[in-house]
C-alpha angles and dihedrals in degrees: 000000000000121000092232088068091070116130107250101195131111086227102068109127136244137196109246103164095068101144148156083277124089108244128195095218090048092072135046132235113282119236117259118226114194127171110205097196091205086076112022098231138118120236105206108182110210123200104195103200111227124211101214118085134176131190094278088055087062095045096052089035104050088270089305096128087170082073091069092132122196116182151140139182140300113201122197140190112253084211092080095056089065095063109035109181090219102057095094126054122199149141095239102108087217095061100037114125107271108227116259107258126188087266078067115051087083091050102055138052136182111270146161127035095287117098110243121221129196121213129168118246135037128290107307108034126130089240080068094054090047089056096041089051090050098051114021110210096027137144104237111203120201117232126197100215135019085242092056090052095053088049099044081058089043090049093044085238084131126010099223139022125195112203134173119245105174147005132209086221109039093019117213137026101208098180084074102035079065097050090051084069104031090053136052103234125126131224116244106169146340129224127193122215135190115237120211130183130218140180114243130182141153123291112275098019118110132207085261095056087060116114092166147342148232140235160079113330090235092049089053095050084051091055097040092124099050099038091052092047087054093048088238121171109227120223122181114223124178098265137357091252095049094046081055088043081054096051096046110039092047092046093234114190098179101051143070137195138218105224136121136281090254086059092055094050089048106041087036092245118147126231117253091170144358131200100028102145108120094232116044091206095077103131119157117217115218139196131231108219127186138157096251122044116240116243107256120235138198095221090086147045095268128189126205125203117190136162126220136167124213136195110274099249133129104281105012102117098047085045083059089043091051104061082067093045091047083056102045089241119153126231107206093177138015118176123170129220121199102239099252116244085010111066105127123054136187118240122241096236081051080243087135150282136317141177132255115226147188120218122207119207144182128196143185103245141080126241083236092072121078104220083071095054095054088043091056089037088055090045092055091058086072112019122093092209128013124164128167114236097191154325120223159147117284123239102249097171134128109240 
């Protein structure tokens, strides 16, 4: 959905009364998935949530005009669930699972008693061990691009998907600050995990025989200092596992990666060198995301993220930050997005021009409390859009 399409009235509607008690209009409907043996093909009926509502959508929502649901089908093809590409793990590079890439998403569905995990990257990414530290005992399904992760949950072609969203080093990921908006997941939790960098490279080959290295562009900014002191060529690839999957399928004996140590047991690289990242403190925070929100609780620390637009005006932003602050409620994040194909924006005194944004925030409160209800009730009074991404238990973890 473009981000154009948000509603931009101070009417849009938001669900107060999002409480410890299961509601009908706080979830929305689940897909159906049917198999009619006389064709061989799955039906998957898909219910797309819009974000626009008018006066008819609350009347026929319980005054919910944010359910206002559009959809259609998605037919596949019960061949390919015959001969699903995960099913076999193994270090030969030839039979390793291929990631899930958008050709996929119609050949593939969520099957067997396992929870399935989507996580952007190949064997051996952090994402993985994100997915895997989040859900113990999962399947954890690679997934090409962050977009083909969000659609494999929406499809029910997996149940969960773990995803980064920021880094104390690099800061935000805003790819995925924009899928948040343009699809209808919810975050159900978040885990934090340490990243931390190593040198791989093929059996036999030493740190003087390096001429360059491989990763991610953001691993090797981590590992500037290091790699400079070796007199390594740097050289960007797509992710820190794939940079380790090159190396070692093509038998490279010139050249390094930056990966994890997970990449090197799985690709059979050895280790010259571990922790080479230059701050020690490099930790990735990542989102749970499913297709129905979790009910929030007050046993626990929670966190609520949420996104909202305002009129452009002096003061207007402080005036949306101060209905937390009134109520002693901490912001822990606020990122702002550019509204897609509206960015600019005339002013209303014809002075110029301006841009429209989003701003993504995270709080330290559940949905259950209600100091967090009247502060989202007072921000609707002004916001042209607001809409709550998810409540959910803090990570409390030591990393």
């Amino acid at each position: 959905m473009a981000a154009s399409s948000v509603a931009r009235s101070a009417t849009t509607p938001f669900p107060l009364n999002f409480v410890s008690k299961p509601s009908q209009s706080d979830h929305f409907p689940k897909t159906a998935l049917n198999f009619d043996p006389r064709f061989k093909r799955c039906r998957i009926a898909l219910a797309p949530a819009s974000l626009r509502s008018d006066d008819n959508d609350r009347s026929r929502n319980g005054g919910h005009g944010h359910n206002h649901l559009v959809g259609g089908a998605l037919e596949l093809d019960s061949s390919a669930l015959e001969d699903f590409p995960y099913d076999v793990v193994s270090k030969d590079l030839h039979t390793l699972p291929r990631p899930l890439s958008s050709t996929h998403l119609s050949n593939s569905v969520s099957d067997g008693p396992r929870l399935r995990v989507a996580y952007q990257g190949v064997r051996g990414a952090y994402s993985e061990s994100a997915a895997e530290k989040a859900y113990p005992n999962c399947e954890a399904v690679p997934c090409e691009q962050f977009d083909t992760a969000f659609e494999a949950v929406e499809r029910w072609l997996v149940d969960r998907a773990v995803l980064p969203i920021e880094n104390s080093l690099g800061g935000s990921i805003h790819r995925n600050y924009d899928l948040l908006l343009r699809h209808r997941l919810h975050i159900v939790g978040e885990v934090k995990l340490a990243v931390r960098h190593c040198l791989l490279a093929n059996h036999g080959v030493e740190v003087e025989d390096l001429k360059r290295v491989l990763s991610h562009p953001q691993a090797l900014s981590q590992c500037e200092h290091t790699l400079t002191k070796l007199g390594l060529v740097r050289e960007a690839v797509d992710d820190t596992a794939g940079a380790a999957k090159h190396v070692a399928f093509h038998k490279l004996k010139d050249t390094g990666a930056v990966a994890s140590s997970a990449a090197a047991d799985i690709y059979g690289l050895t280790i010259l060198a571990q922790d080479i990242q230059d701050d020690c403190d490099n930790v990735t925070r990542f989102l749970m995301l499913a297709r129905e929100p979790i009910i929030p609780g007050t046993d626990r620390p929670f966190k609520t993220s949420i996104v909202f637009s305002l009129e452009e005006g002096p003061g207007v932003l402080f005036k949306a930050l101060a209905v937390f602050a009134l109520r002693q409620i901490n912001l822990t994040k606020i990122e702002s997005r550019p509204l897609r194909k509206q960015p600019l924006r005339a002013s209303d005194d014809n002075n110029g021009r301006y841009f429209d944004y989003l701003f993504y925030v995270d709080f330290e409160a559940s949905m259950a409390d209600q100091s967090a209800q009247n502060a989202l009730r007072h921000l609707k009074e002004f916001a042209t859009f607001l809409r709550v991404l998810g409540s959910y238990p803090m990570d409390r973890s030591m990393i």
